[in-house]
Coordinates of C-alpha atoms and ligand atoms in Angstrom, one line a residue:
M442 CA 0.1 0.4 0.0
W443 CA 2.4 2.8 1.2
K444 CA 4.8 1.4 -1.2
A445 CA 2.2 2.0 -4.2
V446 CA 1.5 5.2 -2.7
S447 CA 5.4 6.8 -2.4
F448 CA 5.9 5.4 -5.8
A449 CA 3.0 7.0 -7.7
V450 CA 3.9 10.4 -5.7
I451 CA 7.8 9.9 -7.4
A452 CA 5.4 9.4 -10.9
L453 CA 4.0 12.5 -9.8
L454 CA 7.0 14.7 -9.2
Q455 CA 8.9 12.9 -12.3
L456 CA 6.1 14.8 -14.2
A457 CA 6.3 18.4 -12.4
N458 CA 9.8 18.6 -12.7
S459 CA 10.7 17.6 -16.0
K460 CA 8.1 20.7 -17.1
M461 CA 10.3 22.9 -18.4
C462 CA 14.0 22.7 -19.9
W463 CA 16.5 24.6 -18.5
E464 CA 20.7 25.3 -18.0
E465 CA 22.1 27.1 -16.0
C466 CA 24.7 29.6 -17.5
S467 CA 27.6 28.8 -16.5
G468 CA 30.2 30.4 -14.2
L469 CA 26.8 29.9 -10.9
N470 CA 25.7 27.3 -9.6
V471 CA 22.5 29.0 -8.0
L472 CA 19.4 27.3 -9.3
Q473 CA 17.2 25.4 -7.4
N474 CA 14.1 25.2 -9.5
V475 CA 13.0 27.1 -13.1
D476 CA 9.0 26.3 -14.2
I477 CA 6.8 28.4 -16.1
H478 CA 3.0 28.5 -15.6
G479 CA 0.1 28.8 -18.4
C480 CA 2.7 27.3 -21.1
R481 CA -0.4 26.3 -23.4
R482 CA 0.8 23.0 -25.6
R483 CA 4.8 21.5 -23.5
S484 CA 5.1 18.3 -26.1
T485 CA 5.1 18.6 -29.2
Y486 CA 4.9 14.3 -29.4
P487 CA 1.4 13.1 -29.4
G488 CA 0.0 11.4 -26.6
S489 CA 3.5 12.0 -24.7
L490 CA 2.8 14.4 -21.0
D491 CA 6.9 13.3 -20.2
F492 CA 9.2 14.2 -21.5
R493 CA 13.0 14.4 -21.0
C494 CA 14.8 17.6 -21.4
K495 CA 19.1 17.3 -22.5
G496 CA 20.6 20.6 -20.7
M497 CA 17.3 23.3 -22.4
R498 CA 17.1 20.3 -25.3
G499 CA 13.7 19.3 -25.6
P500 CA 9.3 20.2 -26.3
P501 CA 9.0 24.7 -25.8
C502 CA 7.8 26.1 -23.5
T503 CA 4.2 27.1 -26.5
V504 CA 2.6 30.4 -26.4
L505 CA 0.6 32.5 -27.3
R506 CA 0.3 36.9 -28.2
G507 CA -1.5 37.7 -25.8
D508 CA -0.9 35.3 -23.2
Q509 CA 0.4 35.5 -19.8
V510 CA 2.4 33.3 -18.3
E511 CA 4.9 33.4 -15.4
L512 CA 8.2 32.1 -14.5
D513 CA 9.0 30.8 -11.0
L514 CA 12.7 30.2 -9.9
T515 CA 14.4 29.2 -6.6
W516 CA 17.7 30.0 -5.7
L517 CA 20.1 29.5 -3.3
D518 CA 20.1 33.4 -2.6
N519 CA 23.0 34.6 -0.6
G520 CA 22.0 38.2 -0.1
H521 CA 21.1 40.2 -2.8
R522 CA 20.7 44.5 -2.9
N523 CA 18.9 45.8 -5.9
L524 CA 17.3 43.0 -8.1
T525 CA 17.0 43.6 -12.3
Q526 CA 16.9 42.1 -15.3
A527 CA 17.5 41.4 -18.4
V528 CA 16.5 39.4 -21.1
H529 CA 18.1 38.1 -24.6
W530 CA 17.8 36.1 -27.5
Q531 CA 19.8 34.1 -28.5
S532 CA 19.8 34.5 -32.2
G533 CA 22.8 32.3 -33.0
W534 CA 24.4 35.5 -34.6
M535 CA 24.4 38.4 -32.0
D536 CA 22.3 38.1 -28.3
L537 CA 19.5 41.0 -28.9
P538 CA 17.3 42.6 -26.1
W539 CA 14.0 41.4 -25.6
V540 CA 12.3 43.7 -25.0
G541 CA 9.3 44.5 -23.3
M542 CA 10.6 43.3 -19.7
E543 CA 10.2 45.0 -16.1
T544 CA 13.4 46.4 -14.7
E545 CA 12.2 47.0 -11.9
I546 CA 11.5 43.5 -10.2
C547 CA 12.2 43.4 -6.2
K548 CA 8.9 43.4 -5.8
Y549 CA 8.3 39.6 -7.3
V550 CA 10.8 38.6 -5.0
N551 CA 10.1 36.4 -2.2
D552 CA 6.4 37.0 -2.4
G553 CA 7.5 41.0 -2.5
K554 CA 9.5 41.0 1.1
S555 CA 11.8 42.7 -2.0
C556 CA 15.5 44.2 -1.5
P557 CA 17.0 44.1 0.1
G558 CA 17.3 40.7 0.9
F559 CA 18.6 36.5 1.4
G560 CA 17.0 33.3 1.1
D561 CA 14.7 31.9 4.0
P562 CA 17.2 29.9 6.2
L563 CA 14.1 27.8 6.5
K564 CA 13.3 26.7 2.7
G565 CA 17.6 26.8 3.1
G566 CA 18.8 29.9 1.7
L567 CA 16.6 29.6 -0.4
S568 CA 14.8 32.5 -2.3
T569 CA 12.0 32.7 -4.7
Y570 CA 11.6 34.7 -8.1
K571 CA 7.7 35.0 -9.9
F572 CA 7.5 36.9 -12.7
P573 CA 4.5 37.3 -15.1
I574 CA 5.7 37.6 -18.7
D575 CA 2.8 39.2 -21.2
I576 CA 3.4 37.8 -24.6
L577 CA 3.2 40.8 -26.5
S578 CA 1.6 41.3 -30.2
V579 CA 4.4 42.6 -30.9
Y580 CA 6.9 39.5 -30.9
P581 CA 7.3 37.9 -34.5
A582 CA 5.6 34.2 -34.2
G583 CA 8.8 31.7 -33.9
S584 CA 11.0 29.5 -31.9
Y585 CA 13.1 32.1 -29.2
N586 CA 16.3 31.0 -27.2
L587 CA 16.9 33.3 -24.4
K588 CA 19.0 33.7 -22.0
W589 CA 17.3 34.7 -18.6
Q590 CA 19.4 36.9 -16.1
L591 CA 18.5 38.3 -12.6
I592 CA 21.5 41.2 -12.1
D593 CA 22.1 42.6 -8.4
R594 CA 22.6 46.3 -10.1
D595 CA 24.3 47.7 -6.1
A596 CA 26.7 43.6 -5.9
P597 CA 30.4 45.2 -6.2
S598 CA 31.5 44.7 -10.5
A599 CA 34.8 46.4 -12.0
D600 CA 32.7 48.7 -13.8
G601 CA 30.1 49.5 -12.2
Q602 CA 27.0 46.8 -13.9
G603 CA 26.9 45.4 -10.7
A604 CA 26.8 41.5 -10.9
P605 CA 24.6 39.1 -12.1
A606 CA 21.7 37.1 -9.3
L607 CA 21.3 34.0 -11.9
C608 CA 20.8 33.2 -15.3
F609 CA 19.7 30.6 -16.8
K610 CA 18.3 29.8 -21.2
F611 CA 14.8 29.0 -21.9
A612 CA 13.9 28.2 -25.5
I613 CA 9.3 29.4 -26.0
R614 CA 7.5 29.3 -28.9
I615 CA 5.2 32.6 -29.9
M616 CA 2.8 30.8 -32.1
Ligands
NAG1372 C1 16.9 49.8 -7.3 O1 17.6 50.8 -8.1 C2 17.0 51.2 -9.2 C3 18.6 52.7 -10.1 O2 18.7 52.6 -9.0 C4 16.2 52.7 -7.6 O3 15.7 53.5 -9.1 C5 15.0 51.7 -6.8 O4 14.3 53.0 -6.6 C6 16.3 51.3 -6.5 N1 15.1 49.9 -5.6 C7 15.4 49.5 -4.3 C8 14.1 48.8 -3.8 O5 16.4 50.1 -4.2

């Protein structure tokens, strides 16, 4: 009985964990989980809900223009001051800024407990970031590899531009 129950729970977790394919940018190793709630169709394989990721390779998050989906991250946060975000489309020949993304994002960190702050010691030092992504009608339909960074702009850095707090890549398909 309990074996059956725990097996079912594990099967569910595996499904939940494999919802979106992503990979962390090299250098940092802080991301615990990345997901997007509200993607339309995660699998391009008919009849198969589950799929495997190979880094960011796998079925993309599919959205329609006009949708709002929610990015949901947890990361190991040893302390941040003032966070902003930078999103780029890795077009293959250069990284282009992805337009329309808010830059004042402290209100989406740890349910609005804002900046400065740090990860919850009761949750292993993890912070959360829940950001509503508006899929603007100006985005041309297509598949995009996005590179998403949160940047601590008050962190000490050589160029005074701050330092990345986290960085990951994933694929989105806009229809
Ligand atoms: C973060 O920095 C920006 C730009 O310097 C500033 O406008 C904003 O008020 C700061 N936010 C916090 C929470 O300190």
